[in-house]
PDB file of C-alpha atoms and ligand atoms in Angstrom:
ATOM      1  CA  MET A  27       6.404   9.916  -9.491  1.00  0.00           C
ATOM      2  CA  ASN A  28       3.572  12.334 -10.196  1.00  0.00           C
ATOM      3  CA  GLN A  29       4.592  15.899  -9.289  1.00  0.00           C
ATOM      4  CA  SER A  30       1.301  16.628  -7.564  1.00  0.00           C
ATOM      5  CA  MET A  31       1.414  13.615  -5.236  1.00  0.00           C
ATOM      6  CA  THR A  32       2.753  14.034  -1.704  1.00  0.00           C
ATOM      7  CA  CYS A  33       3.753  10.940   0.299  1.00  0.00           C
ATOM      8  CA  TRP A  34       4.666  10.770   3.993  1.00  0.00           C
ATOM      9  CA  ALA A  35       6.144   7.772   5.796  1.00  0.00           C
ATOM     10  CA  VAL A  36       5.042   6.915   9.342  1.00  0.00           C
ATOM     11  CA  VAL A  37       7.187   4.438  11.266  1.00  0.00           C
ATOM     12  CA  PRO A  38       5.922   3.018  14.574  1.00  0.00           C
ATOM     13  CA  ALA A  39       9.135   2.249  16.509  1.00  0.00           C
ATOM     14  CA  ALA A  40       7.938   2.466  20.118  1.00  0.00           C
ATOM     15  CA  GLY A  41       7.385  -1.210  20.915  1.00  0.00           C
ATOM     16  CA  VAL A  42       9.289  -3.137  23.586  1.00  0.00           C
ATOM     17  CA  GLY A  43       9.750  -6.335  21.557  1.00  0.00           C
ATOM     18  CA  LYS A  44       8.495  -8.702  24.247  1.00  0.00           C
ATOM     19  CA  ARG A  45       8.467 -11.790  22.013  1.00  0.00           C
ATOM     20  CA  MET A  46      12.069 -11.137  20.982  1.00  0.00           C
ATOM     21  CA  ASN A  47      13.141 -11.550  24.597  1.00  0.00           C
ATOM     22  CA  ALA A  48      16.354  -9.515  24.110  1.00  0.00           C
ATOM     23  CA  ASP A  49      18.168  -7.011  26.335  1.00  0.00           C
ATOM     24  CA  ARG A  50      16.725  -4.066  24.374  1.00  0.00           C
ATOM     25  CA  PRO A  51      13.797  -3.348  22.026  1.00  0.00           C
ATOM     26  CA  LYS A  52      14.242  -5.364  18.822  1.00  0.00           C
ATOM     27  CA  GLN A  53      14.485  -2.249  16.599  1.00  0.00           C
ATOM     28  CA  TYR A  54      17.886  -1.565  18.231  1.00  0.00           C
ATOM     29  CA  LEU A  55      19.355  -5.049  17.811  1.00  0.00           C
ATOM     30  CA  PRO A  56      22.364  -5.261  15.484  1.00  0.00           C
ATOM     31  CA  LEU A  57      21.748  -6.623  12.009  1.00  0.00           C
ATOM     32  CA  HIS A  58      24.316  -6.682   9.232  1.00  0.00           C
ATOM     33  CA  GLY A  59      26.397  -3.849  10.726  1.00  0.00           C
ATOM     34  CA  GLN A  60      23.544  -1.502  11.716  1.00  0.00           C
ATOM     35  CA  THR A  61      20.544  -1.525  14.007  1.00  0.00           C
ATOM     36  CA  VAL A  62      17.282  -2.910  12.627  1.00  0.00           C
ATOM     37  CA  LEU A  63      15.735   0.583  12.763  1.00  0.00           C
ATOM     38  CA  GLU A  64      18.593   2.148  10.770  1.00  0.00           C
ATOM     39  CA  HIS A  65      18.077  -0.408   8.003  1.00  0.00           C
ATOM     40  CA  THR A  66      14.353   0.306   7.941  1.00  0.00           C
ATOM     41  CA  LEU A  67      14.737   4.097   7.858  1.00  0.00           C
ATOM     42  CA  THR A  68      17.524   4.000   5.272  1.00  0.00           C
ATOM     43  CA  ARG A  69      15.358   1.933   2.963  1.00  0.00           C
ATOM     44  CA  LEU A  70      12.502   4.433   3.251  1.00  0.00           C
ATOM     45  CA  LEU A  71      14.845   7.405   2.703  1.00  0.00           C
ATOM     46  CA  ASN A  72      16.486   5.749  -0.310  1.00  0.00           C
ATOM     47  CA  ALA A  73      13.119   5.250  -2.013  1.00  0.00           C
ATOM     48  CA  ASN A  74      13.205   9.021  -2.663  1.00  0.00           C
ATOM     49  CA  VAL A  75       9.448   9.467  -2.502  1.00  0.00           C
ATOM     50  CA  PHE A  76       8.746  10.812   0.989  1.00  0.00           C
ATOM     51  CA  THR A  77       8.483  14.463   2.000  1.00  0.00           C
ATOM     52  CA  ALA A  78       9.412  13.352   5.530  1.00  0.00           C
ATOM     53  CA  LEU A  79       9.445  10.314   7.802  1.00  0.00           C
ATOM     54  CA  ALA A  80       7.509  10.641  11.096  1.00  0.00           C
ATOM     55  CA  ILE A  81       8.880   8.140  13.620  1.00  0.00           C
ATOM     56  CA  ALA A  82       7.122   7.194  16.867  1.00  0.00           C
ATOM     57  CA  ILE A  83       9.702   6.653  19.605  1.00  0.00           C
ATOM     58  CA  SER A  84       9.030   5.710  23.218  1.00  0.00           C
ATOM     59  CA  PRO A  85       9.597   8.715  25.540  1.00  0.00           C
ATOM     60  CA  GLU A  86      11.838   6.455  27.699  1.00  0.00           C
ATOM     61  CA  ASP A  87      13.947   5.268  24.775  1.00  0.00           C
ATOM     62  CA  PRO A  88      17.677   5.896  25.462  1.00  0.00           C
ATOM     63  CA  TYR A  89      18.847   4.391  22.152  1.00  0.00           C
ATOM     64  CA  TRP A  90      17.227   6.632  19.542  1.00  0.00           C
ATOM     65  CA  PRO A  91      19.162   9.848  20.415  1.00  0.00           C
ATOM     66  CA  THR A  92      22.463   7.964  19.933  1.00  0.00           C
ATOM     67  CA  LEU A  93      21.746   7.132  16.276  1.00  0.00           C
ATOM     68  CA  PRO A  94      23.077   9.570  13.630  1.00  0.00           C
ATOM     69  CA  LEU A  95      19.695   9.385  11.845  1.00  0.00           C
ATOM     70  CA  ALA A  96      18.018  11.022  14.861  1.00  0.00           C
ATOM     71  CA  SER A  97      19.185  14.410  13.537  1.00  0.00           C
ATOM     72  CA  HIS A  98      18.398  13.731   9.852  1.00  0.00           C
ATOM     73  CA  ALA A  99      16.592  16.722   8.303  1.00  0.00           C
ATOM     74  CA  GLN A 100      13.895  14.516   6.776  1.00  0.00           C
ATOM     75  CA  ILE A 101      13.050  12.692  10.035  1.00  0.00           C
ATOM     76  CA  ILE A 102      10.469  13.937  12.550  1.00  0.00           C
ATOM     77  CA  THR A 103      10.093  12.223  15.922  1.00  0.00           C
ATOM     78  CA  ALA A 104       6.847  11.814  17.863  1.00  0.00           C
ATOM     79  CA  ALA A 105       6.117  10.222  21.236  1.00  0.00           C
ATOM     80  CA  GLY A 106       5.071   6.577  20.979  1.00  0.00           C
ATOM     81  CA  GLY A 107       1.906   5.376  22.703  1.00  0.00           C
ATOM     82  CA  LYS A 108       0.617   2.350  24.578  1.00  0.00           C
ATOM     83  CA  GLU A 109      -0.470   0.373  21.499  1.00  0.00           C
ATOM     84  CA  ARG A 110       0.871   0.410  17.955  1.00  0.00           C
ATOM     85  CA  ALA A 111      -2.198   2.356  16.774  1.00  0.00           C
ATOM     86  CA  ASP A 112      -1.527   5.038  19.431  1.00  0.00           C
ATOM     87  CA  SER A 113       2.038   5.383  18.157  1.00  0.00           C
ATOM     88  CA  VAL A 114       0.842   5.710  14.558  1.00  0.00           C
ATOM     89  CA  LEU A 115      -1.737   8.336  15.537  1.00  0.00           C
ATOM     90  CA  SER A 116       0.899  10.300  17.449  1.00  0.00           C
ATOM     91  CA  ALA A 117       3.193  10.296  14.390  1.00  0.00           C
ATOM     92  CA  LEU A 118       0.286  11.411  12.182  1.00  0.00           C
ATOM     93  CA  THR A 119      -0.475  14.228  14.627  1.00  0.00           C
ATOM     94  CA  SER A 120       3.156  15.400  14.496  1.00  0.00           C
ATOM     95  CA  ILE A 121       2.783  16.297  10.790  1.00  0.00           C
ATOM     96  CA  ARG A 122      -0.734  17.784  10.994  1.00  0.00           C
ATOM     97  CA  HIS A 123       0.409  21.314  10.101  1.00  0.00           C
ATOM     98  CA  ARG A 124       2.254  20.101   7.013  1.00  0.00           C
ATOM     99  CA  ALA A 125       0.099  17.263   5.666  1.00  0.00           C
ATOM    100  CA  GLN A 126      -3.063  17.738   3.587  1.00  0.00           C
ATOM    101  CA  ALA A 127      -6.069  15.404   3.915  1.00  0.00           C
ATOM    102  CA  HIS A 128      -5.535  13.921   0.443  1.00  0.00           C
ATOM    103  CA  ASP A 129      -1.779  13.308   0.914  1.00  0.00           C
ATOM    104  CA  TRP A 130      -0.681   9.684   1.030  1.00  0.00           C
ATOM    105  CA  VAL A 131       0.780   8.131   4.174  1.00  0.00           C
ATOM    106  CA  LEU A 132       2.719   4.870   4.093  1.00  0.00           C
ATOM    107  CA  VAL A 133       2.833   3.290   7.552  1.00  0.00           C
ATOM    108  CA  HIS A 134       5.730   0.863   7.897  1.00  0.00           C
ATOM    109  CA  ASP A 135       6.821  -1.221  10.909  1.00  0.00           C
ATOM    110  CA  ALA A 136      10.264  -0.402  12.287  1.00  0.00           C
ATOM    111  CA  ALA A 137      10.671  -4.169  12.656  1.00  0.00           C
ATOM    112  CA  ARG A 138      10.600  -4.798   8.868  1.00  0.00           C
ATOM    113  CA  PRO A 139      14.153  -3.912   7.760  1.00  0.00           C
ATOM    114  CA  CYS A 140      14.159  -5.923   4.506  1.00  0.00           C
ATOM    115  CA  LEU A 141      11.610  -3.765   2.675  1.00  0.00           C
ATOM    116  CA  THR A 142      12.753  -3.080  -0.899  1.00  0.00           C
ATOM    117  CA  THR A 143      12.477   0.092  -2.985  1.00  0.00           C
ATOM    118  CA  GLU A 144      10.767  -2.125  -5.539  1.00  0.00           C
ATOM    119  CA  ASP A 145       7.885  -2.900  -3.123  1.00  0.00           C
ATOM    120  CA  ILE A 146       7.540   0.745  -2.029  1.00  0.00           C
ATOM    121  CA  HIS A 147       7.226   1.845  -5.653  1.00  0.00           C
ATOM    122  CA  LEU A 148       4.884  -1.051  -6.511  1.00  0.00           C
ATOM    123  CA  LEU A 149       2.506  -0.082  -3.685  1.00  0.00           C
ATOM    124  CA  ILE A 150       2.527   3.619  -4.592  1.00  0.00           C
ATOM    125  CA  ASN A 151       2.177   3.081  -8.327  1.00  0.00           C
ATOM    126  CA  THR A 152      -0.667   0.585  -7.894  1.00  0.00           C
ATOM    127  CA  LEU A 153      -2.683   2.766  -5.529  1.00  0.00           C
ATOM    128  CA  ARG A 154      -1.833   6.339  -6.539  1.00  0.00           C
ATOM    129  CA  ASN A 155      -5.242   6.911  -8.199  1.00  0.00           C
ATOM    130  CA  ASP A 156      -7.235   4.936  -5.611  1.00  0.00           C
ATOM    131  CA  ASP A 157      -9.768   6.655  -3.353  1.00  0.00           C
ATOM    132  CA  VAL A 158      -8.930   4.677  -0.214  1.00  0.00           C
ATOM    133  CA  GLY A 159      -5.577   2.896  -0.439  1.00  0.00           C
ATOM    134  CA  GLY A 160      -4.331  -0.534   0.469  1.00  0.00           C
ATOM    135  CA  ILE A 161      -1.582  -2.733   1.821  1.00  0.00           C
ATOM    136  CA  LEU A 162       1.248  -5.016   0.824  1.00  0.00           C
ATOM    137  CA  ALA A 163       0.228  -8.590   1.537  1.00  0.00           C
ATOM    138  CA  LEU A 164       1.323 -12.160   0.914  1.00  0.00           C
ATOM    139  CA  ALA A 165      -0.756 -15.053  -0.331  1.00  0.00           C
ATOM    140  CA  SER A 166      -0.700 -18.062   1.951  1.00  0.00           C
ATOM    141  CA  HIS A 167       0.976 -21.166   0.529  1.00  0.00           C
ATOM    142  CA  ASP A 168       0.158 -23.457   3.429  1.00  0.00           C
ATOM    143  CA  THR A 169      -3.191 -25.170   3.890  1.00  0.00           C
ATOM    144  CA  LEU A 170      -4.855 -23.238   6.697  1.00  0.00           C
ATOM    145  CA  LYS A 171      -6.882 -24.758   9.535  1.00  0.00           C
ATOM    146  CA  SER A 172      -9.142 -23.118  12.038  1.00  0.00           C
ATOM    147  CA  ALA A 173      -8.883 -24.876  15.384  1.00  0.00           C
ATOM    148  CA  GLN A 174      -9.969 -24.612  18.991  1.00  0.00           C
ATOM    149  CA  HIS A 175      -8.553 -26.435  22.021  1.00  0.00           C
ATOM    150  CA  GLY A 176      -6.125 -28.352  19.788  1.00  0.00           C
ATOM    151  CA  GLN A 177      -8.822 -29.696  17.466  1.00  0.00           C
ATOM    152  CA  ILE A 178      -9.447 -28.758  13.862  1.00  0.00           C
ATOM    153  CA  LEU A 179     -12.793 -27.083  13.185  1.00  0.00           C
ATOM    154  CA  GLY A 180     -12.297 -26.769   9.449  1.00  0.00           C
ATOM    155  CA  THR A 181     -10.083 -25.803   6.514  1.00  0.00           C
ATOM    156  CA  LEU A 182     -10.085 -22.186   5.376  1.00  0.00           C
ATOM    157  CA  ASN A 183     -10.388 -21.268   1.716  1.00  0.00           C
ATOM    158  CA  ARG A 184      -6.827 -20.236   0.956  1.00  0.00           C
ATOM    159  CA  ASN A 185      -7.922 -18.104  -2.007  1.00  0.00           C
ATOM    160  CA  HIS A 186      -9.469 -15.643   0.429  1.00  0.00           C
ATOM    161  CA  ILE A 187      -6.611 -15.507   2.922  1.00  0.00           C
ATOM    162  CA  TRP A 188      -3.807 -12.964   2.827  1.00  0.00           C
ATOM    163  CA  ARG A 189      -1.085 -12.118   5.342  1.00  0.00           C
ATOM    164  CA  ALA A 190      -0.994  -8.369   5.953  1.00  0.00           C
ATOM    165  CA  LEU A 191       2.429  -6.731   5.670  1.00  0.00           C
ATOM    166  CA  THR A 192       3.533  -3.102   5.711  1.00  0.00           C
ATOM    167  CA  PRO A 193       3.759  -0.505   4.257  1.00  0.00           C
ATOM    168  CA  GLN A 194       0.029   0.205   4.425  1.00  0.00           C
ATOM    169  CA  MET A 195      -0.908   3.207   2.312  1.00  0.00           C
ATOM    170  CA  PHE A 196      -3.852   5.511   3.027  1.00  0.00           C
ATOM    171  CA  ARG A 197      -4.919   9.124   2.634  1.00  0.00           C
ATOM    172  CA  TYR A 198      -3.809  11.256   5.589  1.00  0.00           C
ATOM    173  CA  GLY A 199      -7.297  12.505   6.442  1.00  0.00           C
ATOM    174  CA  LEU A 200      -9.107   9.183   6.152  1.00  0.00           C
ATOM    175  CA  LEU A 201      -6.453   7.275   8.107  1.00  0.00           C
ATOM    176  CA  THR A 202      -6.367   9.825  10.913  1.00  0.00           C
ATOM    177  CA  GLU A 203     -10.171   9.764  11.198  1.00  0.00           C
ATOM    178  CA  ALA A 204     -10.346   5.961  11.163  1.00  0.00           C
ATOM    179  CA  LEU A 205      -7.643   5.554  13.823  1.00  0.00           C
ATOM    180  CA  THR A 206      -9.188   8.280  15.992  1.00  0.00           C
ATOM    181  CA  SER A 207     -12.678   6.779  15.872  1.00  0.00           C
ATOM    182  CA  THR A 208     -11.436   3.235  16.651  1.00  0.00           C
ATOM    183  CA  ARG A 209      -9.098   4.290  19.469  1.00  0.00           C
ATOM    184  CA  GLY A 210      -8.774   1.647  22.195  1.00  0.00           C
ATOM    185  CA  ASN A 211     -10.353  -1.101  20.079  1.00  0.00           C
ATOM    186  CA  PRO A 212      -8.099  -4.194  20.545  1.00  0.00           C
ATOM    187  CA  ALA A 213      -9.168  -5.544  17.121  1.00  0.00           C
ATOM    188  CA  ILE A 214      -7.188  -2.761  15.411  1.00  0.00           C
ATOM    189  CA  THR A 215      -3.837  -4.462  14.807  1.00  0.00           C
ATOM    190  CA  ASP A 216      -3.007  -2.661  11.566  1.00  0.00           C
ATOM    191  CA  GLU A 217      -4.149   0.466   9.703  1.00  0.00           C
ATOM    192  CA  ALA A 218      -6.319  -1.479   7.257  1.00  0.00           C
ATOM    193  CA  SER A 219      -8.450  -2.912  10.083  1.00  0.00           C
ATOM    194  CA  ALA A 220      -9.342   0.618  11.210  1.00  0.00           C
ATOM    195  CA  LEU A 221     -10.449   1.452   7.654  1.00  0.00           C
ATOM    196  CA  GLU A 222     -12.376  -1.842   7.396  1.00  0.00           C
ATOM    197  CA  ILE A 223     -14.355  -1.022  10.560  1.00  0.00           C
ATOM    198  CA  ALA A 224     -15.148   2.361   9.033  1.00  0.00           C
ATOM    199  CA  GLY A 225     -16.709   0.484   6.082  1.00  0.00           C
ATOM    200  CA  TYR A 226     -13.915   0.699   3.495  1.00  0.00           C
ATOM    201  CA  HIS A 227     -12.346  -2.120   1.476  1.00  0.00           C
ATOM    202  CA  PRO A 228      -8.626  -1.402   1.116  1.00  0.00           C
ATOM    203  CA  LYS A 229      -6.808  -3.018  -1.820  1.00  0.00           C
ATOM    204  CA  ILE A 230      -4.371  -5.913  -1.600  1.00  0.00           C
ATOM    205  CA  VAL A 231      -1.041  -5.540  -3.419  1.00  0.00           C
ATOM    206  CA  GLU A 232       1.107  -8.671  -3.498  1.00  0.00           C
ATOM    207  CA  GLY A 233       4.475  -7.949  -1.901  1.00  0.00           C
ATOM    208  CA  ARG A 234       7.776  -9.813  -1.621  1.00  0.00           C
ATOM    209  CA  PRO A 235       8.103 -12.656   0.889  1.00  0.00           C
ATOM    210  CA  ASP A 236      11.426 -11.313   2.188  1.00  0.00           C
ATOM    211  CA  ASN A 237       9.631  -8.330   3.793  1.00  0.00           C
ATOM    212  CA  ILE A 238       9.494 -10.159   7.129  1.00  0.00           C
ATOM    213  CA  LYS A 239       8.706  -8.678  10.516  1.00  0.00           C
ATOM    214  CA  ILE A 240      11.321  -9.424  13.118  1.00  0.00           C
ATOM    215  CA  THR A 241       9.266 -10.925  15.915  1.00  0.00           C
ATOM    216  CA  ARG A 242      11.139 -13.869  17.461  1.00  0.00           C
ATOM    217  CA  PRO A 243      14.890 -14.464  17.947  1.00  0.00           C
ATOM    218  CA  GLU A 244      15.218 -16.767  14.908  1.00  0.00           C
ATOM    219  CA  ASP A 245      13.892 -13.976  12.622  1.00  0.00           C
ATOM    220  CA  LEU A 246      17.113 -11.995  12.999  1.00  0.00           C
ATOM    221  CA  ALA A 247      19.184 -14.666  11.210  1.00  0.00           C
ATOM    222  CA  LEU A 248      16.557 -14.863   8.479  1.00  0.00           C
ATOM    223  CA  ALA A 249      16.622 -11.062   7.997  1.00  0.00           C
ATOM    224  CA  GLU A 250      20.424 -11.189   7.824  1.00  0.00           C
ATOM    225  CA  PHE A 251      20.163 -13.837   5.098  1.00  0.00           C
ATOM    226  CA  TYR A 252      17.626 -11.806   3.085  1.00  0.00           C
ATOM    227  CA  LEU A 253      19.707  -8.614   3.325  1.00  0.00           C
ATOM    228  CA  GLU A 254      22.702 -10.501   1.959  1.00  0.00           C
ATOM    229  CA  GLN A 255      20.639 -11.984  -0.873  1.00  0.00           C
ATOM    230  CA  GLN A 256      19.075  -8.691  -1.945  1.00  0.00           C
TER     231      GLN A 256
HETATM  232  N1  LIG B 599       4.982  -0.415  18.071  1.00  0.00           N
HETATM  233  C1  LIG B 599       4.861   0.927  18.448  1.00  0.00           C
HETATM  234  N2  LIG B 599       4.199   1.249  19.608  1.00  0.00           N
HETATM  235  C2  LIG B 599       3.666   0.283  20.396  1.00  0.00           C
HETATM  236  C3  LIG B 599       3.770  -1.072  20.007  1.00  0.00           C
HETATM  237  C4  LIG B 599       4.444  -1.390  18.829  1.00  0.00           C
HETATM  238  O1  LIG B 599       5.351   1.822  17.754  1.00  0.00           O
HETATM  239  N3  LIG B 599       3.037   0.644  21.529  1.00  0.00           N
HETATM  240  C5  LIG B 599       5.735  -0.745  16.843  1.00  0.00           C
HETATM  241  C6  LIG B 599       6.919  -1.670  17.078  1.00  0.00           C
HETATM  242  O2  LIG B 599       8.064  -0.932  17.477  1.00  0.00           O
HETATM  243  C7  LIG B 599       7.078  -2.372  15.732  1.00  0.00           C
HETATM  244  C8  LIG B 599       5.671  -2.330  15.128  1.00  0.00           C
HETATM  245  O3  LIG B 599       4.900  -1.447  15.933  1.00  0.00           O
HETATM  246  O4  LIG B 599       7.938  -1.681  14.865  1.00  0.00           O
HETATM  247  C9  LIG B 599       5.058  -3.721  15.047  1.00  0.00           C
HETATM  248  O5  LIG B 599       4.788  -4.202  16.347  1.00  0.00           O
HETATM  249  P1  LIG B 599       5.354  -5.549  16.983  1.00  0.00           P
HETATM  250  O6  LIG B 599       6.040  -6.358  15.944  1.00  0.00           O
HETATM  251  O7  LIG B 599       4.269  -6.174  17.777  1.00  0.00           O
HETATM  252  O8  LIG B 599       6.521  -4.994  17.962  1.00  0.00           O
HETATM  253  P2  LIG B 599       6.552  -4.996  19.551  1.00  0.00           P
HETATM  254  O9  LIG B 599       5.217  -4.589  20.083  1.00  0.00           O
HETATM  255  O10 LIG B 599       7.745  -4.212  19.945  1.00  0.00           O
HETATM  256  O11 LIG B 599       6.844  -6.538  19.862  1.00  0.00           O
HETATM  257  P3  LIG B 599       6.037  -7.477  20.898  1.00  0.00           P
HETATM  258  O12 LIG B 599       4.598  -7.471  20.449  1.00  0.00           O
HETATM  259  O13 LIG B 599       6.697  -8.819  20.777  1.00  0.00           O
HETATM  260  O14 LIG B 599       6.225  -6.871  22.275  1.00  0.00           O
HETATM  261 MG1  LIG B 600       3.450  -5.786  19.707  1.00  0.00          MG
END
């Protein structure tokens, strides 16, 4: 890593996990001997590239304070917000006195515990000299249809379609501005979309397919399988 480059990690972990339909938010479900969130944070810490990790936690969350990582010297907690973008902005705000505008921020979903060091380093090394930044993404292998009311309207050109993953890597100043100016816009479902609306064209970096987001109950078994394989 370049000596002059500072990287921060931001982890939105304040969701309720509605689609998971479990007895607690999905980031606290057990996976391979630890909670999902502990896997995610450990992977970020082990990459050895971040000055600190800023984690957005719901103010009503009773689980976070019980985890040993809650008192880790490199972890800063911030209050989560209503939407994912609000949580990310809150975490960014929590490091405002320490972060410089040109510092890099990697935003990574708490619900993606299978992220590898390899992908973190690939993203950083690909984008380190970029002006804007970019995201890990996956090419689509399926033929993709657009449809309405159960009827196909057409076939999308697969060459132009990518599935957005995290981490998403942007400059601290630019990301904070983009998320602030698009606040409340329901179309902002990841960091890149905020930058796109601001007129930028973030880069695509092809990531590993095992970097899944735990969304539905069956994803937990799949994550368990990937962790064993890695
Ligand atoms: N997240 C957050 N603050 C919110 C909503 C989501 O920090 N207000 C986080 C989640 O904890 C998760 C990540 O953003 O790590 C990706 O969101 P998603 O997979 O949608 O998680 P949930 O919103 O918890 O799940 P669901 O949409 O099924 O309720
Ligand atoms: Mg959600």
